[in-house]
CSV table of C-alpha atoms in Angstrom, one decimal:
chain,number,residue,atom,x,y,z
L,18,MET,CA,48.9,174.8,68.0
L,19,SER,CA,51.6,172.7,69.8
L,20,ALA,CA,50.6,171.1,73.0
L,21,PRO,CA,51.8,172.8,76.1
L,22,THR,CA,55.0,171.4,77.7
L,23,PRO,CA,54.0,169.3,80.7
L,24,ARG,CA,55.3,170.5,84.1
L,25,ARG,CA,58.2,168.3,85.3
L,26,THR,CA,57.9,166.9,88.8
L,27,PHE,CA,60.9,167.2,91.0
L,28,LEU,CA,61.5,165.0,94.1
L,29,GLY,CA,59.4,162.4,92.2
L,30,ARG,CA,59.8,158.6,92.3
L,31,LEU,CA,63.2,157.3,91.3
L,32,SER,CA,63.7,154.6,88.7
L,33,LEU,CA,64.1,151.1,90.2
L,34,PRO,CA,67.9,150.7,89.4
L,35,GLU,CA,68.6,154.2,90.8
L,36,ARG,CA,66.6,153.4,93.9
L,37,ARG,CA,68.5,150.2,94.5
L,38,TYR,CA,71.9,152.0,94.0
L,39,LEU,CA,70.8,154.7,96.4
L,40,THR,CA,69.7,152.2,99.0
L,41,ASP,CA,73.0,150.4,98.9
L,42,ALA,CA,75.1,153.6,98.9
L,43,LEU,CA,73.2,155.2,101.8
L,44,ARG,CA,73.3,152.0,103.9
L,45,THR,CA,77.1,152.2,103.9
L,46,GLU,CA,77.1,156.0,104.4
L,47,THR,CA,74.7,155.7,107.4
L,48,VAL,CA,77.0,153.1,109.1
L,49,GLY,CA,80.0,155.4,108.4
L,50,GLY,CA,78.1,158.4,109.7
L,51,VAL,CA,77.4,156.6,113.0
L,52,LEU,CA,81.2,155.8,113.2
L,53,LEU,CA,81.9,159.4,112.4
L,54,LEU,CA,79.7,160.5,115.3
L,55,VAL,CA,81.4,158.1,117.7
L,56,ALA,CA,84.9,159.2,116.5
L,57,ALA,CA,84.0,162.9,117.1
L,58,VAL,CA,82.7,162.2,120.6
L,59,VAL,CA,85.8,160.1,121.4
L,60,ALA,CA,88.0,163.0,120.2
L,61,LEU,CA,86.1,165.5,122.3
L,62,VAL,CA,86.2,163.4,125.4
L,63,TRP,CA,89.9,162.5,124.9
L,64,ALA,CA,90.9,166.2,124.4
L,65,ASN,CA,89.0,167.4,127.5
L,66,THR,CA,90.1,164.8,130.1
L,67,PRO,CA,93.4,164.4,132.0
L,68,LEU,CA,94.5,162.2,129.0
L,69,LYS,CA,94.6,165.2,126.7
L,70,GLU,CA,98.4,165.3,126.6
L,71,SER,CA,98.4,161.8,125.1
L,72,TYR,CA,95.9,162.9,122.5
L,73,ALA,CA,98.1,165.8,121.5
L,74,ALA,CA,101.2,163.6,121.5
L,75,ILE,CA,99.6,161.0,119.1
L,76,ARG,CA,98.0,163.7,116.9
L,77,ASP,CA,101.3,165.5,116.4
L,78,PHE,CA,103.6,162.5,116.1
L,79,HIS,CA,105.5,162.6,112.8
L,80,PHE,CA,106.4,159.7,110.6
L,81,GLY,CA,107.1,159.0,106.9
L,82,PRO,CA,109.9,159.2,104.4
L,83,ALA,CA,111.4,162.7,104.9
L,84,ALA,CA,113.5,162.3,101.7
L,85,LEU,CA,110.2,162.2,99.7
L,86,GLY,CA,108.8,165.2,101.6
L,87,LEU,CA,106.3,163.0,103.4
L,88,ASP,CA,107.5,163.3,107.1
L,89,LEU,CA,104.0,164.2,108.3
L,90,SER,CA,102.1,164.3,111.6
L,91,VAL,CA,99.3,161.8,112.2
L,92,GLN,CA,96.8,164.6,111.8
L,93,HIS,CA,98.3,165.5,108.4
L,94,TRP,CA,98.3,161.9,107.3
L,95,ALA,CA,94.6,161.7,108.2
L,96,ALA,CA,93.7,165.0,106.5
L,97,ASP,CA,95.9,164.7,103.4
L,98,GLY,CA,96.1,160.9,103.0
L,99,LEU,CA,92.9,159.3,104.3
L,100,LEU,CA,90.7,162.0,103.0
L,101,ALA,CA,92.1,161.4,99.5
L,102,ILE,CA,90.1,158.1,99.7
L,103,PHE,CA,87.0,160.0,100.7
L,104,PHE,CA,87.4,162.3,97.7
L,105,PHE,CA,88.1,159.4,95.4
L,106,VAL,CA,84.7,158.0,96.3
L,107,ALA,CA,83.3,161.5,95.8
L,108,GLY,CA,84.8,161.6,92.3
L,109,VAL,CA,83.3,158.2,91.4
L,110,GLU,CA,79.9,159.4,92.7
L,111,LEU,CA,80.1,162.6,90.7
L,112,LYS,CA,81.1,160.7,87.5
L,113,ARG,CA,78.2,158.3,88.0
L,114,GLU,CA,75.7,161.1,88.7
L,115,LEU,CA,76.9,162.8,85.5
L,116,VAL,CA,76.5,159.8,83.2
L,117,ALA,CA,73.8,157.7,84.8
L,118,GLY,CA,72.2,159.6,87.7
L,119,GLU,CA,70.3,162.7,88.5
L,120,LEU,CA,72.8,165.0,86.8
L,121,ARG,CA,72.8,163.3,83.3
L,122,ASP,CA,69.7,165.3,82.3
L,123,PRO,CA,70.5,169.0,82.3
L,124,ARG,CA,66.9,169.9,83.1
L,125,ALA,CA,66.8,167.5,86.0
L,126,ALA,CA,70.3,168.5,87.1
L,127,ALA,CA,69.3,172.2,87.4
L,128,LEU,CA,67.5,171.7,90.7
L,129,PRO,CA,70.3,170.1,92.8
L,130,VAL,CA,73.0,172.2,91.1
L,131,VAL,CA,71.2,175.5,91.8
L,132,ALA,CA,70.3,174.4,95.3
L,133,ALA,CA,73.9,173.4,96.0
L,134,VAL,CA,75.4,176.6,94.6
L,135,CYS,CA,72.9,178.7,96.6
L,136,GLY,CA,73.6,176.5,99.6
L,137,MET,CA,77.3,177.3,99.4
L,138,ALA,CA,76.9,181.0,98.4
L,139,ALA,CA,74.5,181.9,101.2
L,140,PRO,CA,76.7,180.6,104.1
L,141,ALA,CA,79.7,182.4,102.6
L,142,LEU,CA,77.7,185.6,102.4
L,143,VAL,CA,76.5,185.2,106.0
L,144,TYR,CA,80.1,184.6,107.1
L,145,ALA,CA,81.4,187.6,105.2
L,146,LEU,CA,78.6,189.9,106.5
L,147,VAL,CA,79.2,188.9,110.2
L,148,ASN,CA,83.0,189.4,109.8
L,149,THR,CA,82.7,192.7,107.9
L,150,ILE,CA,80.4,194.1,110.6
L,151,GLY,CA,82.4,192.6,113.5
L,152,GLY,CA,85.9,193.5,112.1
L,153,GLY,CA,86.9,189.8,111.7
L,154,THR,CA,88.9,188.0,109.0
L,155,LEU,CA,87.4,186.9,105.7
L,156,ASP,CA,89.9,184.0,105.4
L,157,GLY,CA,87.3,181.5,106.6
L,158,TRP,CA,84.5,182.3,104.2
L,159,ALA,CA,84.6,178.8,102.7
L,160,VAL,CA,84.4,176.9,106.0
L,161,PRO,CA,80.6,176.8,106.4
L,162,THR,CA,79.9,176.0,102.7
L,163,ALA,CA,80.2,172.2,102.9
L,164,THR,CA,77.5,169.6,103.8
L,165,ASP,CA,78.6,166.3,105.4
L,166,ILE,CA,76.3,163.6,103.9
L,167,ALA,CA,77.6,160.9,106.3
L,168,PHE,CA,76.9,163.0,109.4
L,169,ALA,CA,73.4,164.0,108.1
L,170,LEU,CA,72.5,160.3,107.4
L,171,ALA,CA,73.8,159.4,110.9
L,172,VAL,CA,71.4,161.9,112.4
L,173,LEU,CA,68.5,160.3,110.4
L,174,ALA,CA,69.6,156.9,111.6
L,175,VAL,CA,69.7,158.1,115.2
L,176,ILE,CA,66.3,159.8,115.2
L,177,GLY,CA,64.8,156.9,113.3
L,178,THR,CA,63.3,158.9,110.5
L,179,SER,CA,62.6,157.1,107.2
L,180,LEU,CA,62.8,159.6,104.4
L,181,PRO,CA,61.2,158.8,101.1
L,182,SER,CA,63.8,157.8,98.5
L,183,ALA,CA,63.3,161.0,96.5
L,184,LEU,CA,64.3,163.1,99.5
L,185,ARG,CA,67.3,160.9,100.2
L,186,ALA,CA,68.4,161.1,96.5
L,187,PHE,CA,68.1,164.9,96.6
L,188,LEU,CA,70.2,165.0,99.7
L,189,LEU,CA,72.9,162.7,98.2
L,190,THR,CA,73.0,164.6,94.9
L,191,LEU,CA,73.2,167.9,96.7
L,192,ALA,CA,76.1,166.6,98.7
L,193,VAL,CA,77.9,165.3,95.6
L,194,VAL,CA,77.6,168.7,93.9
L,195,ASP,CA,78.6,170.3,97.2
L,196,ASP,CA,81.7,168.1,97.3
L,197,LEU,CA,82.7,169.1,93.7
L,198,LEU,CA,82.4,172.8,94.5
L,199,ALA,CA,84.4,172.2,97.8
L,200,ILE,CA,87.1,170.5,95.8
L,201,LEU,CA,87.2,173.5,93.4
L,202,ILE,CA,87.5,175.9,96.3
L,203,ILE,CA,90.3,173.9,97.8
L,204,ALA,CA,92.2,173.7,94.5
L,205,ILE,CA,91.8,177.4,93.6
L,206,PHE,CA,91.9,179.2,97.0
L,207,PHE,CA,94.1,176.9,99.1
L,208,THR,CA,96.9,176.0,96.8
L,209,SER,CA,100.4,177.1,98.1
L,210,ASP,CA,103.4,177.9,96.0
L,211,LEU,CA,103.5,175.4,93.2
L,212,ASN,CA,106.3,172.9,92.5
L,213,PHE,CA,105.8,172.5,88.8
L,214,LEU,CA,108.1,169.5,88.5
L,215,ALA,CA,106.1,167.5,91.1
L,216,LEU,CA,102.8,168.8,89.5
L,217,GLY,CA,104.0,167.6,86.1
L,218,GLY,CA,104.9,164.2,87.5
L,219,ALA,CA,101.4,164.0,89.1
L,220,PHE,CA,99.8,164.9,85.8
L,221,ALA,CA,101.9,162.3,84.0
L,222,GLY,CA,100.8,159.7,86.5
L,223,LEU,CA,97.2,160.6,86.0
L,224,VAL,CA,97.7,160.2,82.2
L,225,VAL,CA,99.1,156.7,82.8
L,226,PHE,CA,96.2,155.9,85.1
L,227,TRP,CA,93.8,157.0,82.4
L,228,VAL,CA,95.5,155.0,79.7
L,229,LEU,CA,95.6,151.8,81.8
L,230,LEU,CA,91.8,152.2,82.5
L,231,ARG,CA,91.1,152.6,78.8
L,232,LYS,CA,93.2,149.6,77.9
L,233,GLY,CA,91.2,147.5,80.3
L,234,VAL,CA,94.1,146.6,82.5
L,235,ARG,CA,92.9,145.1,85.8
L,236,GLY,CA,94.5,144.4,89.1
L,237,TRP,CA,94.8,146.3,92.3
L,238,TYR,CA,98.6,145.7,92.4
L,239,VAL,CA,98.8,148.0,89.3
L,240,TYR,CA,96.5,150.8,90.4
L,241,VAL,CA,97.3,151.1,94.1
L,242,PRO,CA,101.0,151.7,93.8
L,243,LEU,CA,100.4,154.1,90.9
L,244,ALA,CA,97.8,155.9,93.0
L,245,LEU,CA,100.2,156.3,95.9
L,246,VAL,CA,102.9,157.8,93.5
L,247,ILE,CA,100.3,160.2,92.1
L,248,TRP,CA,99.2,161.2,95.6
L,249,GLY,CA,102.8,161.8,96.8
L,250,LEU,CA,103.6,163.9,93.8
L,251,MET,CA,100.4,165.9,94.2
L,252,TYR,CA,101.1,166.6,97.8
L,253,ASN,CA,104.6,167.8,97.0
L,254,SER,CA,103.3,170.0,94.2
L,255,GLY,CA,101.6,172.4,96.5
L,256,VAL,CA,98.1,171.4,95.3
L,257,HIS,CA,96.1,169.8,98.1
L,258,ALA,CA,96.7,166.1,97.9
L,259,THR,CA,93.0,165.2,98.0
L,260,ILE,CA,92.7,166.6,94.5
L,261,ALA,CA,94.5,163.5,93.3
L,262,GLY,CA,91.8,161.3,94.7
L,263,VAL,CA,88.9,163.1,93.0
L,264,ALA,CA,90.8,163.2,89.7
L,265,MET,CA,91.3,159.4,89.7
L,266,GLY,CA,87.7,158.9,90.7
L,267,LEU,CA,86.4,160.9,87.8
L,268,MET,CA,88.4,158.8,85.3
L,269,LEU,CA,86.6,155.5,86.1
L,270,ARG,CA,84.0,154.4,83.6
L,271,CYS,CA,80.5,154.4,85.2
L,272,THR,CA,78.5,153.1,82.3
L,273,THR,CA,77.8,149.4,81.7
L,274,ARG,CA,78.7,147.6,78.5
L,275,GLU,CA,77.1,144.5,77.0
L,276,GLY,CA,77.5,141.6,79.4
L,277,GLU,CA,78.3,143.7,82.4
L,278,ALA,CA,75.9,143.8,85.4
L,279,HIS,CA,77.8,146.7,87.0
L,280,SER,CA,80.3,149.3,85.6
L,281,PRO,CA,83.9,149.3,86.8
L,282,GLY,CA,83.2,152.5,88.7
L,283,GLU,CA,80.3,151.0,90.6
L,284,ARG,CA,82.4,147.9,91.4
L,285,VAL,CA,85.3,149.9,92.7
L,286,GLU,CA,83.1,152.2,94.6
L,287,HIS,CA,81.4,149.2,96.2
L,288,LEU,CA,84.8,148.0,97.4
L,289,ILE,CA,86.2,151.4,98.5
L,290,ARG,CA,83.2,153.1,100.0
L,291,PRO,CA,83.2,151.0,103.2
L,292,LEU,CA,87.0,151.8,103.6
L,293,SER,CA,86.2,155.5,103.2
L,294,ALA,CA,83.1,155.6,105.4
L,295,GLY,CA,84.2,153.1,108.0
L,296,LEU,CA,87.9,154.0,108.4
L,297,ALA,CA,89.2,157.0,106.5
L,298,VAL,CA,86.6,159.6,107.6
L,299,PRO,CA,86.2,158.4,111.2
L,300,LEU,CA,90.0,158.5,111.7
L,301,PHE,CA,90.1,162.0,110.2
L,302,ALA,CA,87.4,163.1,112.6
L,303,LEU,CA,89.3,161.5,115.5
L,304,PHE,CA,92.3,163.6,115.0
L,305,ALA,CA,90.5,166.8,113.8
L,306,ALA,CA,87.6,167.2,116.2
L,307,GLY,CA,89.6,167.1,119.4
L,308,VAL,CA,88.9,170.7,120.6
L,309,THR,CA,89.3,171.8,124.2
L,310,LEU,CA,85.8,173.0,125.2
L,311,SER,CA,86.3,175.4,128.1
L,312,GLY,CA,83.7,177.8,129.2
L,313,ARG,CA,85.7,180.6,127.6
L,314,ALA,CA,86.0,178.7,124.3
L,315,MET,CA,82.2,178.2,124.1
L,316,THR,CA,81.7,181.9,124.8
L,317,ASP,CA,84.2,182.9,122.1
L,318,VAL,CA,82.1,181.1,119.5
L,319,PHE,CA,79.3,183.7,120.1
L,320,THR,CA,81.6,186.8,120.7
L,321,HIS,CA,84.3,186.4,118.0
L,322,PRO,CA,83.2,187.2,114.5
L,323,ALA,CA,85.0,184.3,112.7
L,324,PRO,CA,83.5,181.4,114.7
L,325,LEU,CA,80.1,183.2,114.9
L,326,GLY,CA,80.1,183.6,111.1
L,327,VAL,CA,80.8,179.9,110.7
L,328,LEU,CA,78.0,179.0,113.1
L,329,LEU,CA,75.4,181.3,111.5
L,330,GLY,CA,76.6,180.2,108.1
L,331,LEU,CA,75.8,176.6,108.8
L,332,VAL,CA,72.6,177.1,110.7
L,333,VAL,CA,71.0,180.0,108.8
L,334,GLY,CA,72.9,180.3,105.6
L,335,LYS,CA,72.6,176.7,104.5
L,336,ALA,CA,68.9,176.4,105.2
L,337,VAL,CA,68.1,179.7,103.5
L,338,GLY,CA,70.4,179.0,100.5
L,339,VAL,CA,69.3,175.4,99.8
L,340,PHE,CA,65.6,176.2,100.3
L,341,GLY,CA,65.8,179.5,98.4
L,342,GLY,CA,67.6,178.0,95.5
L,343,THR,CA,65.1,175.1,95.3
L,344,TRP,CA,62.1,177.4,95.5
L,345,LEU,CA,63.5,179.8,92.9
L,346,ILE,CA,64.2,177.0,90.3
L,347,ALA,CA,60.7,175.6,90.9
L,348,ARG,CA,59.1,179.1,90.7
L,349,PHE,CA,60.7,180.1,87.4
L,350,THR,CA,60.7,176.8,85.6
L,351,LYS,CA,58.1,174.3,84.6
L,352,ALA,CA,59.1,172.1,87.6
L,353,ARG,CA,56.5,171.2,90.3
L,354,LEU,CA,56.9,169.7,93.7
L,355,ASN,CA,55.9,166.0,94.1
L,356,PRO,CA,52.3,166.1,95.3
L,357,ASP,CA,53.1,163.6,98.1
L,358,LEU,CA,55.5,166.2,99.6
L,359,ARG,CA,55.3,169.7,100.9
L,360,TRP,CA,57.6,172.7,101.0
L,361,PRO,CA,58.2,172.3,104.7
L,362,ASP,CA,59.8,168.9,103.8
L,363,VAL,CA,62.3,170.7,101.5
L,364,PHE,CA,63.0,173.2,104.3
L,365,ALA,CA,63.7,170.4,106.8
L,366,LEU,CA,66.1,168.9,104.3
L,367,ALA,CA,67.7,172.3,103.8
L,368,THR,CA,68.2,172.6,107.5
L,369,LEU,CA,69.7,169.1,107.6
L,370,ALA,CA,72.2,170.3,105.0
L,371,GLY,CA,73.6,172.7,107.6
L,372,ILE,CA,75.5,169.8,109.1
L,373,GLY,CA,79.0,170.5,108.0
L,374,PHE,CA,81.8,168.4,109.5
L,375,THR,CA,84.5,166.6,107.4
L,376,VAL,CA,85.2,169.1,104.7
L,377,SER,CA,84.4,172.1,106.9
L,378,LEU,CA,87.1,170.9,109.4
L,379,LEU,CA,89.5,170.4,106.5
L,380,ILE,CA,89.0,173.9,105.1
L,381,ASP,CA,89.2,175.3,108.6
L,382,GLU,CA,92.7,173.9,109.0
L,383,LEU,CA,93.7,175.2,105.6
L,384,ALA,CA,92.2,178.7,106.1
L,385,PHE,CA,93.6,179.4,109.5
L,386,ALA,CA,96.9,177.5,109.3
L,387,GLY,CA,99.4,179.0,111.7
L,388,ASP,CA,96.7,180.3,114.1
L,389,ALA,CA,96.0,177.4,116.5
L,390,THR,CA,93.6,179.4,118.7
L,391,LEU,CA,91.4,180.6,115.9
L,392,THR,CA,91.5,177.1,114.3
L,393,ASP,CA,90.1,175.6,117.5
L,394,GLU,CA,87.5,178.3,118.0
L,395,VAL,CA,86.2,177.7,114.4
L,396,LYS,CA,86.3,173.9,115.1
L,397,ALA,CA,84.1,174.5,118.1
L,398,ALA,CA,81.8,176.6,115.9
L,399,ILE,CA,81.6,173.8,113.3
L,400,LEU,CA,80.6,171.3,116.0
L,401,MET,CA,78.1,173.6,117.6
L,402,GLY,CA,76.6,174.7,114.4
L,403,SER,CA,76.3,171.2,113.1
L,404,LEU,CA,74.6,170.1,116.4
L,405,ILE,CA,72.1,173.0,116.2
L,406,ALA,CA,71.3,172.2,112.6
L,407,ALA,CA,70.9,168.5,113.5
L,408,VAL,CA,68.5,169.3,116.3
L,409,LEU,CA,66.4,171.7,114.3
L,410,ALA,CA,66.2,169.3,111.3
L,411,SER,CA,65.3,166.4,113.6
L,412,ILE,CA,62.4,168.4,115.1
L,413,LEU,CA,61.1,169.4,111.6
L,414,LEU,CA,61.4,165.9,110.3
L,415,LYS,CA,59.7,164.4,113.3
L,416,LEU,CA,56.7,166.6,112.6
L,417,ARG,CA,56.1,164.7,109.4
L,418,VAL,CA,57.4,161.3,110.4
L,419,ARG,CA,54.1,159.5,110.0
L,420,ARG,CA,53.7,160.8,106.4
L,421,TYR,CA,57.3,159.7,105.6
L,422,GLN,CA,56.7,156.2,107.1
L,423,ALA,CA,53.5,155.8,105.0
L,424,LEU,CA,55.4,156.9,101.8
L,425,CYS,CA,58.2,154.5,102.6
L,426,ALA,CA,55.8,151.6,103.2
L,427,GLU,CA,54.1,152.3,99.9
L,428,GLU,CA,57.5,152.4,98.1
L,429,ASP,CA,58.5,149.0,99.7
L,430,ARG,CA,55.1,147.2,99.3
L,431,ASP,CA,55.6,144.0,97.3
L,432,GLU,CA,52.3,142.0,97.6
L,433,ASP,CA,53.2,139.5,94.8
L,434,HIS,CA,56.6,138.8,96.4
L,435,ASP,CA,58.5,139.0,93.1
L,436,GLY,CA,61.3,141.3,94.5
L,437,ILE,CA,60.0,144.4,92.7
L,438,PRO,CA,58.0,147.0,94.6
L,439,ASP,CA,54.5,147.2,93.4
L,440,VAL,CA,54.7,150.9,92.5
L,441,TYR,CA,57.1,150.1,89.7
L,442,GLU,CA,54.7,147.5,88.2
L,443,GLN,CA,51.5,149.5,88.2
L,444,ASP,CA,51.6,150.1,84.5
L,445,ASP,CA,52.5,146.5,83.7
L,446,PRO,CA,49.5,144.3,82.5
L,447,ALA,CA,51.3,141.2,83.7
L,448,TYR,CA,51.4,142.6,87.2
L,449,HIS,CA,47.7,143.3,87.3
L,450,LEU,CA,47.0,139.7,86.0
L,451,ARG,CA,49.2,138.3,88.8
L,452,MET,CA,47.5,140.5,91.4
L,453,ALA,CA,44.0,139.5,90.1
L,454,GLU,CA,45.0,135.8,90.3
L,455,MET,CA,46.4,136.3,93.8
L,456,TYR,CA,43.2,138.0,95.1
L,457,GLU,CA,41.1,135.3,93.4
L,458,ARG,CA,43.2,132.6,95.1
L,459,LYS,CA,42.8,134.3,98.5
L,460,ALA,CA,39.1,134.7,98.0
L,461,ALA,CA,38.8,131.0,97.1
L,462,GLU,CA,40.7,130.1,100.2
L,463,HIS,CA,38.4,132.3,102.3
L,464,ARG,CA,35.3,130.7,100.8
L,465,GLU,CA,36.7,127.2,101.4
L,466,ARG,CA,37.4,128.1,105.1
L,467,ALA,CA,33.9,129.4,105.4
L,468,ARG,CA,32.4,126.3,103.8
L,469,LEU,CA,34.3,124.0,106.2
L,470,ALA,CA,33.3,126.1,109.2
L,471,GLY,CA,29.7,125.9,108.1
L,472,ALA,CA,29.9,122.1,107.6
L,473,SER,CA,31.4,121.6,111.0
L,474,ARG,CA,28.5,123.5,112.6
L,475,ASP,CA,26.0,121.3,110.8
L,476,GLU,CA,27.5,118.0,112.1
L,477,PRO,CA,25.1,115.8,114.4
L,478,GLY,CA,25.6,116.4,118.1
L,479,ARG,CA,27.3,119.8,117.4
L,480,PRO,CA,25.6,122.8,118.9
L,481,ALA,CA,24.0,125.1,116.4
């Protein structure tokens, strides 16, 4: 008889290289998330004070070469231009996950993929149900489907919760798959009339980009002008310009070769991620989140079916979808939950995934283009739904904060000070030898101190 297949643990300990990559990536995303929060608050204040006319004037100011079809408003440059940088980083992240991360093993990838798919399907269904019953429009079904990883990490930074690396990795992988599906939604459902000449030019540019990468050509002065040409052609083709960013990101090599400490994809991502998280996304938020929040506008969120569907999709649909997908894949496969964690931890993370901001705002502008009133109502719903999801997740995570802190302390413990956490050395005989020597040395020091203390008490003239 063959031995039974062991049950695979999900949300288990990451490998050391993966943990180090995750720590570096999330550090940048957390800082970017805080800047994103600040930009959103500034936009809201700016749009709801006597200075609101200046906000509208700057947001709607047009510039760019009209002959190339690029005479765009500041808001459009932020949404179509700066977010291409964000999606470029998302493309590199996805490529890395597929070849070296959580998605390289189909069995391990099943959990975040199913969770992400369910986490996008459930909000869309909630939105469709609310608008079908309420007689609203189904155009915005995709708005509540996206998770904003930077915003979610900013919430974690603000509330001071230290999540174990496995939970953070799950959240990041979930967001990467989420971004991929959002890109597909934009490409398929929000593509206008195609200009096949411009689309062919963009495709030719991508082929040149790929060939240069395979030939090992290096130099930003080669790739940046080429990327701008590809982006401009993609914009004029009718396909959303951010698709150019993710396409170029997916072309980068994310595996290391002999003599390389880091792959080209990791090096480029390390350079571009701060630009994306620290500049591109906050500027997009600054010119996308400026919604006039009157008492009537806040009431409309709960009385009009489109904004209500978005709010419920983010708060209820995301939590139910991500948690339900995770539970189902664990229930019907040989996967088992990490014994250090509990299902309420997964539900808290699923609730945190209800924070939808950057991509949700982008899809809102695409879905309701031409209807400024409905666009602003849905923006208010996105902001309110994200806030509610953040508060609920914060409460749930705070209930387990001591457990998380203990797990993080155990992950970071390095008693032999060799730069490698002890949990990664527990099966190494050399580690146990070093630890035995260290404890013996400490014991000898303790005995020596005790001997000296006893000798001093026995000296003549000293009190016993």
